[in-house]
mmCIF file of C-alpha atoms in Angstrom:
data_model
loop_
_atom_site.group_PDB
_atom_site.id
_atom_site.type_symbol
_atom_site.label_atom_id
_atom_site.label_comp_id
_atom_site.label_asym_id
_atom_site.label_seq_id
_atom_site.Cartn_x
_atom_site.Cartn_y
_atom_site.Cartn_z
ATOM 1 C CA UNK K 1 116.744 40.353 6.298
ATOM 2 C CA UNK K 2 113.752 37.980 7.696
ATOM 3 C CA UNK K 3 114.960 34.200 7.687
ATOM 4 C CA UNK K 4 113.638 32.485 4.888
ATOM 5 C CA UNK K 5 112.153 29.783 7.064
ATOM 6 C CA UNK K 6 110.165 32.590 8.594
ATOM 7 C CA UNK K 7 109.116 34.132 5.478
ATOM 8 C CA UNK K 8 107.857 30.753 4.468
ATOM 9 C CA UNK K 9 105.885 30.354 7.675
ATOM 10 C CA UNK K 10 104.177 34.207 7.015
ATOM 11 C CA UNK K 11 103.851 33.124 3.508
ATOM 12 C CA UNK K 12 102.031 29.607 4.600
ATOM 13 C CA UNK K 13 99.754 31.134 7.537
ATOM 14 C CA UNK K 14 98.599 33.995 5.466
ATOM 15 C CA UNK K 15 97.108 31.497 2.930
ATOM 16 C CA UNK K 16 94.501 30.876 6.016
ATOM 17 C CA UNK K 17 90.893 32.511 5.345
ATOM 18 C CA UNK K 18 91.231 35.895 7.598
ATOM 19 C CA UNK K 19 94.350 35.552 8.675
ATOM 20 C CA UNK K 20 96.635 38.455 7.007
ATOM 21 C CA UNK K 21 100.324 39.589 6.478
ATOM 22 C CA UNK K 22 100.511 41.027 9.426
ATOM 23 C CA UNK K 23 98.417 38.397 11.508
ATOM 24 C CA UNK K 24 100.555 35.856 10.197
ATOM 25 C CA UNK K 25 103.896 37.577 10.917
ATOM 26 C CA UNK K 26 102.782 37.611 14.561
ATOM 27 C CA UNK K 27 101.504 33.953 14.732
ATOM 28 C CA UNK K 28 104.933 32.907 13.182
ATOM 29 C CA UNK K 29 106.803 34.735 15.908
ATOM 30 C CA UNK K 30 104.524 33.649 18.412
ATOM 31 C CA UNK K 31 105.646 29.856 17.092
ATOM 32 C CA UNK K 32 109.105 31.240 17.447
ATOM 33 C CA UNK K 33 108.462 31.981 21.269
ATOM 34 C CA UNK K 34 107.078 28.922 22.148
ATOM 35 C CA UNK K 35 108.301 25.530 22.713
ATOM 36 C CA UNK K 36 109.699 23.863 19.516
ATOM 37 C CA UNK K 37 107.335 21.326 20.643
ATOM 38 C CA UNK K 38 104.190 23.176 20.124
ATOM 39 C CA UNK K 39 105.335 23.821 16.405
ATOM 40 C CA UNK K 40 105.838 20.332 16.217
ATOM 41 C CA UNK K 41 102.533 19.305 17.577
ATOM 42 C CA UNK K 42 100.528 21.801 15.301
ATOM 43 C CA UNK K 43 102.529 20.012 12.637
ATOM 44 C CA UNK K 44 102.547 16.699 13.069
ATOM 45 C CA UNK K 45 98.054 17.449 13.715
ATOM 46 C CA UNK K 46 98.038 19.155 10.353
ATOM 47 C CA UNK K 47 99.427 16.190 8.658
ATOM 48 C CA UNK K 48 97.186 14.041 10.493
ATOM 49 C CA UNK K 49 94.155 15.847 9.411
ATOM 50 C CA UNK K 50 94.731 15.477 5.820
ATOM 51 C CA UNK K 51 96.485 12.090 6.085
ATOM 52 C CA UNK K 52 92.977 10.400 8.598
ATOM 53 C CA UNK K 53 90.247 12.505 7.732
ATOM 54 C CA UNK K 54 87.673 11.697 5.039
ATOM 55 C CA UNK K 55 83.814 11.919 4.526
ATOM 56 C CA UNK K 56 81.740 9.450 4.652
ATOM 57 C CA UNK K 57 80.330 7.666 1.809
ATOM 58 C CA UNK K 58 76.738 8.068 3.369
ATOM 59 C CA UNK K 59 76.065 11.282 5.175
ATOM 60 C CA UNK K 60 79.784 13.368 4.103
ATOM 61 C CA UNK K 61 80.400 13.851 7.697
ATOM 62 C CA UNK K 62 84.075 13.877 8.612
ATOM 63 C CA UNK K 63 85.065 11.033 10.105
ATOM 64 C CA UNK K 64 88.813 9.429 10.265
ATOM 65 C CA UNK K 65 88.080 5.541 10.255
ATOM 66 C CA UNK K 66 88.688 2.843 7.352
ATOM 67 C CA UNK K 67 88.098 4.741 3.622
ATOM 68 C CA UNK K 68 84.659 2.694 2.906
ATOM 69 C CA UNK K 69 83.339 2.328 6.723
ATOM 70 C CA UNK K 70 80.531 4.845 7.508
ATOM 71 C CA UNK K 71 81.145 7.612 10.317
ATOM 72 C CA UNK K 72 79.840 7.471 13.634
ATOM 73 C CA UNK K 73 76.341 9.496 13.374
ATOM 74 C CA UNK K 74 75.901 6.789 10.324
ATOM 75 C CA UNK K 75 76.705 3.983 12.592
ATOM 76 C CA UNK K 76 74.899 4.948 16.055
ATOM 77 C CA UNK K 77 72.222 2.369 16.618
ATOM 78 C CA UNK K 78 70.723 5.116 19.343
ATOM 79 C CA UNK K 79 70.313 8.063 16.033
ATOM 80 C CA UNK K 80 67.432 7.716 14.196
ATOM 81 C CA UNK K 81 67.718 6.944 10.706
ATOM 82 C CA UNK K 82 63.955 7.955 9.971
ATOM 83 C CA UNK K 83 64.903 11.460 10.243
ATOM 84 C CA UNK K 84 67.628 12.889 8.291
ATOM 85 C CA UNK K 85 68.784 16.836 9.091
ATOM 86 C CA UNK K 86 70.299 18.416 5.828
ATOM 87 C CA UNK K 87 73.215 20.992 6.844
ATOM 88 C CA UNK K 88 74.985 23.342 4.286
ATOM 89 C CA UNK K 89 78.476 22.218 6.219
ATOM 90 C CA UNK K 90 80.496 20.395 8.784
ATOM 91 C CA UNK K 91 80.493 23.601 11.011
ATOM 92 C CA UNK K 92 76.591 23.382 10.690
ATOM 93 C CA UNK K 93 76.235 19.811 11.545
ATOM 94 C CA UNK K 94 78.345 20.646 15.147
ATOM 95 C CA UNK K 95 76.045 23.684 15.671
ATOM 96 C CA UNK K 96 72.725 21.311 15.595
ATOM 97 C CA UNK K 97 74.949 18.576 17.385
ATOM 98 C CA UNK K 98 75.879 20.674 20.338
ATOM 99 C CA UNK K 99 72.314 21.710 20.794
ATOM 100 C CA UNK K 100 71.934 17.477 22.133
ATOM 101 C CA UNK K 101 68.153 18.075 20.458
ATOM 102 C CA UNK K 102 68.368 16.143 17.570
ATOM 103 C CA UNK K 103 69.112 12.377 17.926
ATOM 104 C CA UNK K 104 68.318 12.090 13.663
ATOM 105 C CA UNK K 105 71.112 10.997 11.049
ATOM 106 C CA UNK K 106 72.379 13.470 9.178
ATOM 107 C CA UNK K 107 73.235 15.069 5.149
ATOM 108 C CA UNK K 108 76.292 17.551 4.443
ATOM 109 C CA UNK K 109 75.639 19.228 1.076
ATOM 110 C CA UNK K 110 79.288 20.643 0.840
ATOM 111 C CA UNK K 111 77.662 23.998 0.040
ATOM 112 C CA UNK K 112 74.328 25.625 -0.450
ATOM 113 C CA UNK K 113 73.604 26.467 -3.924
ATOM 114 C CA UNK K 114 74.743 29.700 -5.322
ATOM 115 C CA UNK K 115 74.772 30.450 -9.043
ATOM 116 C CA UNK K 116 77.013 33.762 -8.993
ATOM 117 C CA UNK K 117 79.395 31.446 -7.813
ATOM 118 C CA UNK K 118 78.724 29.097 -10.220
ATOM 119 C CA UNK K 119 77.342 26.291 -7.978
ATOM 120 C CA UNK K 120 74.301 24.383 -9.341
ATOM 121 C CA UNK K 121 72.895 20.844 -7.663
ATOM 122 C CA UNK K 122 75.343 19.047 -9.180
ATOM 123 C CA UNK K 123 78.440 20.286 -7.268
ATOM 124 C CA UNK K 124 76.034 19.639 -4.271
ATOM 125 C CA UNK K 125 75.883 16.201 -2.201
ATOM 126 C CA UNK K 126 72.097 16.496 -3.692
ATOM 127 C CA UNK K 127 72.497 13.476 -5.737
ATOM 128 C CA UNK K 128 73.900 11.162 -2.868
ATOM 129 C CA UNK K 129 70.809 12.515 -0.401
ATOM 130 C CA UNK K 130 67.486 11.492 -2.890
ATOM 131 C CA UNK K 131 69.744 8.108 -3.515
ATOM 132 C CA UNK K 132 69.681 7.822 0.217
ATOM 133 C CA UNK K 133 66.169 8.518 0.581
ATOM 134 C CA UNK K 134 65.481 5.675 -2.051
ATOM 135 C CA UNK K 135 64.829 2.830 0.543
ATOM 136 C CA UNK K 136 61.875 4.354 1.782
ATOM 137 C CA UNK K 137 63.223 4.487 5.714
ATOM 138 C CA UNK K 138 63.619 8.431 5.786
ATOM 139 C CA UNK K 139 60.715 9.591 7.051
ATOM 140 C CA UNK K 140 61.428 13.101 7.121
ATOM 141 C CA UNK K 141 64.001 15.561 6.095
ATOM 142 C CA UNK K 142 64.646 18.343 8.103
ATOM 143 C CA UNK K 143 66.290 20.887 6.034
ATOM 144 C CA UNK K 144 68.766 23.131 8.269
ATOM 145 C CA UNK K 145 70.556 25.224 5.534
ATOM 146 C CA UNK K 146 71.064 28.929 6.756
ATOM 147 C CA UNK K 147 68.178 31.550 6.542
ATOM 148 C CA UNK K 148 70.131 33.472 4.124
ATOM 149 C CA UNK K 149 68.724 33.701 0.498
ATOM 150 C CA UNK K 150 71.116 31.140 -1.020
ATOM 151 C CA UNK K 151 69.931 28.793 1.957
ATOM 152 C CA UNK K 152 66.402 29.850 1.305
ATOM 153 C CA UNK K 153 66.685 29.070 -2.309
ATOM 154 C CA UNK K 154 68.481 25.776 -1.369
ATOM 155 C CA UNK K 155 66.056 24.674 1.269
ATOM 156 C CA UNK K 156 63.227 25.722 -1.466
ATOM 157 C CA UNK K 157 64.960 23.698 -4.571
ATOM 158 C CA UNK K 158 65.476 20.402 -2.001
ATOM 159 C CA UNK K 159 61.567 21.045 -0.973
ATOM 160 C CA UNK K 160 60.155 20.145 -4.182
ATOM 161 C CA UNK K 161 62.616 17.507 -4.893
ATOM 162 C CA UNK K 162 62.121 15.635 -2.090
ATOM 163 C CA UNK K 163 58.594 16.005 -1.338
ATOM 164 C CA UNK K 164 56.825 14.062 -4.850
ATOM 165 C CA UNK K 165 59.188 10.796 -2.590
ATOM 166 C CA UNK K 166 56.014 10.902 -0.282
ATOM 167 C CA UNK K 167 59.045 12.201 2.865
ATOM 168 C CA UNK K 168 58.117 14.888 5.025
ATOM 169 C CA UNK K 169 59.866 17.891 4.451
ATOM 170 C CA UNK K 170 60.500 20.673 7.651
ATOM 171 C CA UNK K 171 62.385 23.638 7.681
ATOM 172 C CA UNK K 172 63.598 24.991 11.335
ATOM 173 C CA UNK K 173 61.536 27.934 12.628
ATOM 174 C CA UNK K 174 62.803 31.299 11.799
ATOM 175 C CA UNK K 175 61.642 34.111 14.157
ATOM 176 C CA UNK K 176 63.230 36.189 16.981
ATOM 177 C CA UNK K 177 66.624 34.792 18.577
ATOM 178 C CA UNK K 178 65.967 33.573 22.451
ATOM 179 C CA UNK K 179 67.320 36.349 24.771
ATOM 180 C CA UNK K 180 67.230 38.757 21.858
ATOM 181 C CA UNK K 181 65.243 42.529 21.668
ATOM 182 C CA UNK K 182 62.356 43.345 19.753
ATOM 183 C CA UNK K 183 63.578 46.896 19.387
ATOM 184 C CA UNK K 184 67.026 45.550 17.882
ATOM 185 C CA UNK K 185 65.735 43.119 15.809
ATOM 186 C CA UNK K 186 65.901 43.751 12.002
ATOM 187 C CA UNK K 187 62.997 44.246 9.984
ATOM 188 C CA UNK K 188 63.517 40.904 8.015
ATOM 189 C CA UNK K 189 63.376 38.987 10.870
ATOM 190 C CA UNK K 190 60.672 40.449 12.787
ATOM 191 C CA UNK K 191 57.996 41.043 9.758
ATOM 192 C CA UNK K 192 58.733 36.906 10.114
ATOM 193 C CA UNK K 193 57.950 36.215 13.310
ATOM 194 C CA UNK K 194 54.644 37.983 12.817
ATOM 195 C CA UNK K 195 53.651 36.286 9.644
ATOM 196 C CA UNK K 196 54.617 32.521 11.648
ATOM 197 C CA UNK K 197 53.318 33.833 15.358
ATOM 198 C CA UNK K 198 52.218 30.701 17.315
ATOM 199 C CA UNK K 199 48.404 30.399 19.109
ATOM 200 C CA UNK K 200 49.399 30.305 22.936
ATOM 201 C CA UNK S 1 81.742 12.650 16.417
ATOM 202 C CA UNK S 2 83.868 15.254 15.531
ATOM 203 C CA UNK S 3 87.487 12.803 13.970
ATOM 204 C CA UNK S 4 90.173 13.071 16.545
ATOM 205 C CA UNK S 5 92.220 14.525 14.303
ATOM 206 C CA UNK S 6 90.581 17.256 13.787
ATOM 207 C CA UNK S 7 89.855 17.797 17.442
ATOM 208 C CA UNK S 8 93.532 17.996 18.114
ATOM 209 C CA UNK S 9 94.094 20.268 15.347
ATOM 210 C CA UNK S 10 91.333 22.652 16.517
ATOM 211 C CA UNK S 11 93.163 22.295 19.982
ATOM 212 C CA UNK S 12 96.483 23.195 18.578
ATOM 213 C CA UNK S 13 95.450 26.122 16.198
ATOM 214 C CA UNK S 14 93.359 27.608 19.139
ATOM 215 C CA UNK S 15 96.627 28.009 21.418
ATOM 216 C CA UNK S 16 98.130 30.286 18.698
ATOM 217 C CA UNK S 17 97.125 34.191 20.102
ATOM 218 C CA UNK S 18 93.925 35.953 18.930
ATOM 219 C CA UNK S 19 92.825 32.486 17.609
ATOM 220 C CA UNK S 20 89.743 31.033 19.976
ATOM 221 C CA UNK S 21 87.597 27.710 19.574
ATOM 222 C CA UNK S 22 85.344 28.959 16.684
ATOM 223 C CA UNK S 23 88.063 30.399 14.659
ATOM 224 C CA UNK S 24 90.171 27.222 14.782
ATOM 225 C CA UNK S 25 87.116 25.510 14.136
ATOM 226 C CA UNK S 26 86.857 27.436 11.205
ATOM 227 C CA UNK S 27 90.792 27.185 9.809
ATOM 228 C CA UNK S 28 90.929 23.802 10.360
ATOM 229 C CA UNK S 29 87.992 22.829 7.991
ATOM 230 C CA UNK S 30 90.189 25.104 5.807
ATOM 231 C CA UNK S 31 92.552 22.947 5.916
ATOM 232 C CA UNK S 32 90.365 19.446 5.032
ATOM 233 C CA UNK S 33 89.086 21.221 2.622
ATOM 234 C CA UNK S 34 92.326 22.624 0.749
ATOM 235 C CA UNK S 35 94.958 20.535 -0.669
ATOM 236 C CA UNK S 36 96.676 18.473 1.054
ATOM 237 C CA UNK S 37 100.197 19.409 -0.214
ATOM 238 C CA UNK S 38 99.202 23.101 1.744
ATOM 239 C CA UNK S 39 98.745 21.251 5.168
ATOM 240 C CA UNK S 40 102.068 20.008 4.531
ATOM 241 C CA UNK S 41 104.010 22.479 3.428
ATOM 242 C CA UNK S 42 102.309 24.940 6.057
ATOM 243 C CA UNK S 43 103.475 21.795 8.530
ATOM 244 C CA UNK S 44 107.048 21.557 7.111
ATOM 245 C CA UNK S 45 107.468 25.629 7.496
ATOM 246 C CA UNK S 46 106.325 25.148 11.071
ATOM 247 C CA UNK S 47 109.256 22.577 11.713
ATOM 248 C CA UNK S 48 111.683 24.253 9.269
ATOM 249 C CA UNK S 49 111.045 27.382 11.560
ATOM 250 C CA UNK S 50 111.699 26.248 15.244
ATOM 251 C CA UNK S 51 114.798 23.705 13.607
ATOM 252 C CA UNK S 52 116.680 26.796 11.429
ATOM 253 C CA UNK S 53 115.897 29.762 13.111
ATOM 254 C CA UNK S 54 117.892 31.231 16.267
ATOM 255 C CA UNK S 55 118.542 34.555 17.689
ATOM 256 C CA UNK S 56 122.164 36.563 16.580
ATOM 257 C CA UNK S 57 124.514 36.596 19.708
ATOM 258 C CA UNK S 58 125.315 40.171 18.755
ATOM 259 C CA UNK S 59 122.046 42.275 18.481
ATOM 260 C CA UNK S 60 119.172 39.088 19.335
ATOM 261 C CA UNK S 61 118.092 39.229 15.740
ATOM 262 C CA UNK S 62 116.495 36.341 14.381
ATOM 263 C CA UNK S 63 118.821 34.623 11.350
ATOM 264 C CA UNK S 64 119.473 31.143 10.205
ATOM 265 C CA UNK S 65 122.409 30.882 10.062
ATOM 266 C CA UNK S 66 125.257 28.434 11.848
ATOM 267 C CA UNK S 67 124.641 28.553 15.567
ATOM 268 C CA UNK S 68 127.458 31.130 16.256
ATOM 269 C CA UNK S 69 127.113 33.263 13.108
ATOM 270 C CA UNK S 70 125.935 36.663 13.457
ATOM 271 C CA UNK S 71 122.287 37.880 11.393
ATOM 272 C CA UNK S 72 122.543 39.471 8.301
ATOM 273 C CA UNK S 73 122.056 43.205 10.030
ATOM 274 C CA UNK S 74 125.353 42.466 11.751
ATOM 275 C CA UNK S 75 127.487 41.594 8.960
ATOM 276 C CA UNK S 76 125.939 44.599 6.174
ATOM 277 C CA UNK S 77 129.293 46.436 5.789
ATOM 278 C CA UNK S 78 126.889 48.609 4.349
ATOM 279 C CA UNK S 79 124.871 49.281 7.769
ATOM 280 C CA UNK S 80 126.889 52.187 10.160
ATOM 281 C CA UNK S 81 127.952 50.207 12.901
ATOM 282 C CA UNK S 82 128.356 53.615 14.947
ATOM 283 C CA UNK S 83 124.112 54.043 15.219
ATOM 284 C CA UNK S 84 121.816 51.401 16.933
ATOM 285 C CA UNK S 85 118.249 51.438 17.020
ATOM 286 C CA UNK S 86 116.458 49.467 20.179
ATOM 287 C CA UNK S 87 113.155 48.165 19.554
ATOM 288 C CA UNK S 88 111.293 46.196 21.744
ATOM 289 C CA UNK S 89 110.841 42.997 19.420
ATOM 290 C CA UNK S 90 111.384 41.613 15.564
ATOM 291 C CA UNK S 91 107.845 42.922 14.641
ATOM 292 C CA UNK S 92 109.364 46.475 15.191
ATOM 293 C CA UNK S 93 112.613 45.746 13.750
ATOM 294 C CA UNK S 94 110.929 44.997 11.172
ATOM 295 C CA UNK S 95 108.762 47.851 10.971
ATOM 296 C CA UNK S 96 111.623 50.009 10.915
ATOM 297 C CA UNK S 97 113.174 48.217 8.009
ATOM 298 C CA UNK S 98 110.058 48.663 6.220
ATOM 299 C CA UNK S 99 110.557 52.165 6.670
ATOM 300 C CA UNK S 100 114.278 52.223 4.421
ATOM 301 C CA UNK S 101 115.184 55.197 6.481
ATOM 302 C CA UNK S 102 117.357 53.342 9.298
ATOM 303 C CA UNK S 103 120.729 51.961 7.565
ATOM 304 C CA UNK S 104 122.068 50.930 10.997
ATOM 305 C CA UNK S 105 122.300 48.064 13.447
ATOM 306 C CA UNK S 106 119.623 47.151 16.259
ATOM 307 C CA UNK S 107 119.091 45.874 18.883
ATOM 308 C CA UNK S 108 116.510 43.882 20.104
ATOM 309 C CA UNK S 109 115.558 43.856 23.728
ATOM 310 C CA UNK S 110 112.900 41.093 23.404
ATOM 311 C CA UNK S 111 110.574 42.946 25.355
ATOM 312 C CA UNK S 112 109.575 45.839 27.431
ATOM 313 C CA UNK S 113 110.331 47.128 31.319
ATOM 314 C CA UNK S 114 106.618 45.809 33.132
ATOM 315 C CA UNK S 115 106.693 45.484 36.646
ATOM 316 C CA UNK S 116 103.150 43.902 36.820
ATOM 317 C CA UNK S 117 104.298 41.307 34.672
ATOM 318 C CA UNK S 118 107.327 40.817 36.671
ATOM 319 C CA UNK S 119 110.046 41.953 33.459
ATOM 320 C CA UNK S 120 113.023 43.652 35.127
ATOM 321 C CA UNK S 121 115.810 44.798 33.447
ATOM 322 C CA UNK S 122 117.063 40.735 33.523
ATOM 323 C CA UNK S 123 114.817 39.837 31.354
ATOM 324 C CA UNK S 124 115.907 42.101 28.448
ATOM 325 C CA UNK S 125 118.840 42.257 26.790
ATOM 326 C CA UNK S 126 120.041 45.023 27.904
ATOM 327 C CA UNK S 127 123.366 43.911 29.726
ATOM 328 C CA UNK S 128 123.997 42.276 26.370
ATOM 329 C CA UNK S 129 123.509 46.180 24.958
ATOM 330 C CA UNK S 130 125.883 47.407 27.532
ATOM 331 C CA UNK S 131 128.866 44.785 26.513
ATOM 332 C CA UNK S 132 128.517 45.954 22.922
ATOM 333 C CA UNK S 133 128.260 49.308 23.468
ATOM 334 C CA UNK S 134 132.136 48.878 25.306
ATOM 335 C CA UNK S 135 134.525 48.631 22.805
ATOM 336 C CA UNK S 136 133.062 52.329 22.001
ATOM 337 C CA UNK S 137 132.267 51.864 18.068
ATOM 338 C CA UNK S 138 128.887 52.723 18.353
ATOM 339 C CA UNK S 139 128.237 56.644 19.114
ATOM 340 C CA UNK S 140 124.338 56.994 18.699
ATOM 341 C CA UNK S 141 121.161 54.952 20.473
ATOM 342 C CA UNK S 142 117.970 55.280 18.981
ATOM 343 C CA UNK S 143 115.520 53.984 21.341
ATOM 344 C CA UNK S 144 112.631 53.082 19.292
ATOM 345 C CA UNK S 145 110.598 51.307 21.957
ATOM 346 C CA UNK S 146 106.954 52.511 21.856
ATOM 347 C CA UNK S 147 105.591 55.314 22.619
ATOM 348 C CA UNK S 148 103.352 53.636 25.235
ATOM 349 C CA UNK S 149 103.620 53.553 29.222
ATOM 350 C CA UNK S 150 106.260 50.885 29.435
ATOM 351 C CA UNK S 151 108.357 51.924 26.173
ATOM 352 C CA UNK S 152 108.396 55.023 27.907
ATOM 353 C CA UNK S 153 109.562 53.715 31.254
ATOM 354 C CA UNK S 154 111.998 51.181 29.263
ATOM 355 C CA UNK S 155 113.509 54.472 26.996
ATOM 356 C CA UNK S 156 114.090 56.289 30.562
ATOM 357 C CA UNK S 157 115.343 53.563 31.998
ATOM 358 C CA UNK S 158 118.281 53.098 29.242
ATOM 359 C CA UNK S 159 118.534 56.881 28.807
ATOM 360 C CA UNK S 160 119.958 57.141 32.543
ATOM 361 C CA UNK S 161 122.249 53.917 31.667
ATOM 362 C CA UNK S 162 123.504 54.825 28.042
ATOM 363 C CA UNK S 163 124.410 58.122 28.721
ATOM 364 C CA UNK S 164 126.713 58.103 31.450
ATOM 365 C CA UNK S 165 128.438 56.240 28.519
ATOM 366 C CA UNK S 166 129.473 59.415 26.387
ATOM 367 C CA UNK S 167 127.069 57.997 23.937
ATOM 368 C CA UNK S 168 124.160 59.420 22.260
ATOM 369 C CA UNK S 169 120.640 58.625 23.230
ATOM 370 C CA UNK S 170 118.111 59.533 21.128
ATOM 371 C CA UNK S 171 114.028 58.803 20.860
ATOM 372 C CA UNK S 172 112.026 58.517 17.738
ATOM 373 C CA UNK S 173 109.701 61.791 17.367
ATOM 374 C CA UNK S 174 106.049 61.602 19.183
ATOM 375 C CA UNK S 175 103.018 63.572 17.332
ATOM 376 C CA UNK S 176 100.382 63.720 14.718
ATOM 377 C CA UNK S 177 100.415 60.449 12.251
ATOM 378 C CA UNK S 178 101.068 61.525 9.171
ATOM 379 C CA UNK S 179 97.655 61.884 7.301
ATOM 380 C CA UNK S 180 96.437 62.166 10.856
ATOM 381 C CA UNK S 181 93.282 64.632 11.173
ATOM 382 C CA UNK S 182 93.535 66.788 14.412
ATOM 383 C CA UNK S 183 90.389 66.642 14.994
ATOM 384 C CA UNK S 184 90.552 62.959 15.534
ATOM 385 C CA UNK S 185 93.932 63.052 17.640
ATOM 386 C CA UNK S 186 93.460 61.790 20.857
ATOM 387 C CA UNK S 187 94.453 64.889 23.876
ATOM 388 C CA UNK S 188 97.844 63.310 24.885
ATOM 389 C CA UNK S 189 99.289 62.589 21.206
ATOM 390 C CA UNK S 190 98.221 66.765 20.625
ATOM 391 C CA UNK S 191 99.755 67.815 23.397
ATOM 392 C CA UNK S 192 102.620 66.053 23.021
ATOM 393 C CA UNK S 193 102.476 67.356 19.571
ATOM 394 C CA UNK S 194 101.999 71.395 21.090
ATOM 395 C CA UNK S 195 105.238 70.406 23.317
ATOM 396 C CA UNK S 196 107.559 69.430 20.791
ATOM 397 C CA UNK S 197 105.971 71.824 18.117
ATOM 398 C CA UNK S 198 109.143 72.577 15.234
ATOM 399 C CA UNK S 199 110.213 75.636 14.339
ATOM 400 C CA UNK S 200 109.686 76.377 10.256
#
């Protein structure tokens, strides 16, 4: 008894990661209750997004200008382009950006490898980085992918590809989170912040 | 650095409830990195929704039908017109469909009674309820708001307006969930449960 166009909305929003039946029902009838113009906005950005929006041929950062120009971390003369800071993602390369610490260039492998799922350095922007690293004007490669154990095993793989190239190869320090508790932390993380404690 | 594009897509995904920054971070890299026929068609159900679907001038259902038609509940020959079942919104119309136990009409009030939130009887449809309930067809009200502090006050309030009527006013039964452990119940739904306790 739904409206079609409504169960086509459900049927659209639940194709969202975490977003369910139900979740999506009650975003679609939130739409409903809102201004048509909202549901036009949302849909005239989501066109946008796939219509603007490409990476770029250097680093595979988004960015939405001309299909063969470079984006703007490539392109800021202020960056450094010694220092290159390998992320596993886009939502990676924000996290570093909105820390304002690091001023580098950066490297999106699309994904960290992972060979359950079937991902090996090929499907990886691994290629594209040692290319980029060919010049000689990366000085060192910070590798940022996540502490997990496919990130690990990334950052490990990348390590002893990159370093025989004569570049410096850092990792960023694992250890206790800043504001965190010893007595909450989890065994994993603490045994590490032992074994890499820092003279004072 | 983040593409405009994306930043107003994050923008418009985070307006939709339950959704914050992070999350429609997260959905809209979804989005880049899914097909671009799915940003469409999830933008074409957005538009298809707010153009095609409208509210039933009989029980405030949604259909899509012609402007003046009524929804599909309405015109069932196989629904009893005589019973209507009030529910605070389409989520729990639906919900009671889902059910197959209600072969009725409803009617949806489009809300709930909540003085702090300034929702008088105005803001309802419940003078809209009153006009259909004059030409006397319909002999039983199921009030299926829920079974929370405004439902409550909202079920009360048409109660003292619906019977005066000659009609019948009922209220979905209150107690244990089905599968429910008693243990687990929290002290009003028990109680509530004692109260109304059936005779076997």
């Amino acid at each position: 008894m739904t409206p079609d166009a409504i169960n086509r909305l459900v049927a659209q929003l639940a194709k969202l990661p975490g977003i369910g039946e139900k979740t999506a029902q009650r975003l679609a009838f939130h739409v409903l209750r809102s201004s048509p113009e909202y549901a036009r906005s949302l849909a005239a950005a989501l066109v946008d997004v796939v219509d603007k929006v490409r990476l770029c041929s250097r680093c595979f950062s988004l960015h939405d200008g001309a299909a063969e120009a470079l984006c703007g971390f490539c392109t800021d003369p202020r960056r450094d382009e010694r220092l290159v800071c390998v992320v596993e993602g886009i939502a990676d390369e924000l996290a570093v950006e909105r820390t304002r610490e690091f001023r580098g260039r950066y490297h999106v492998l699309h994904g960290v490898l992972s060979p359950l799922e079937g991902i090996g350095p090929e499907q990886l922007r691994i290629k594209e980085l040692l290319q980029r690293l060919g010049d000689g004007v990366v000085t060192e490669v910070v590798v940022a992918t996540n502490p997990d154990v496919e990130g690990e095993a990334t950052a490990l793989y990348l390590t002893r590809l990159l370093k025989p190239l004569g570049v410096k190869v850092s990792r960023l320090a694992q250890g206790l989170p800043m504001g965190g508790d010893l007595e909450f932390a989890d065994q994993a993380t603490l045994a590490r912040a032992f074994a890499t404690r820092r003279d004072l």
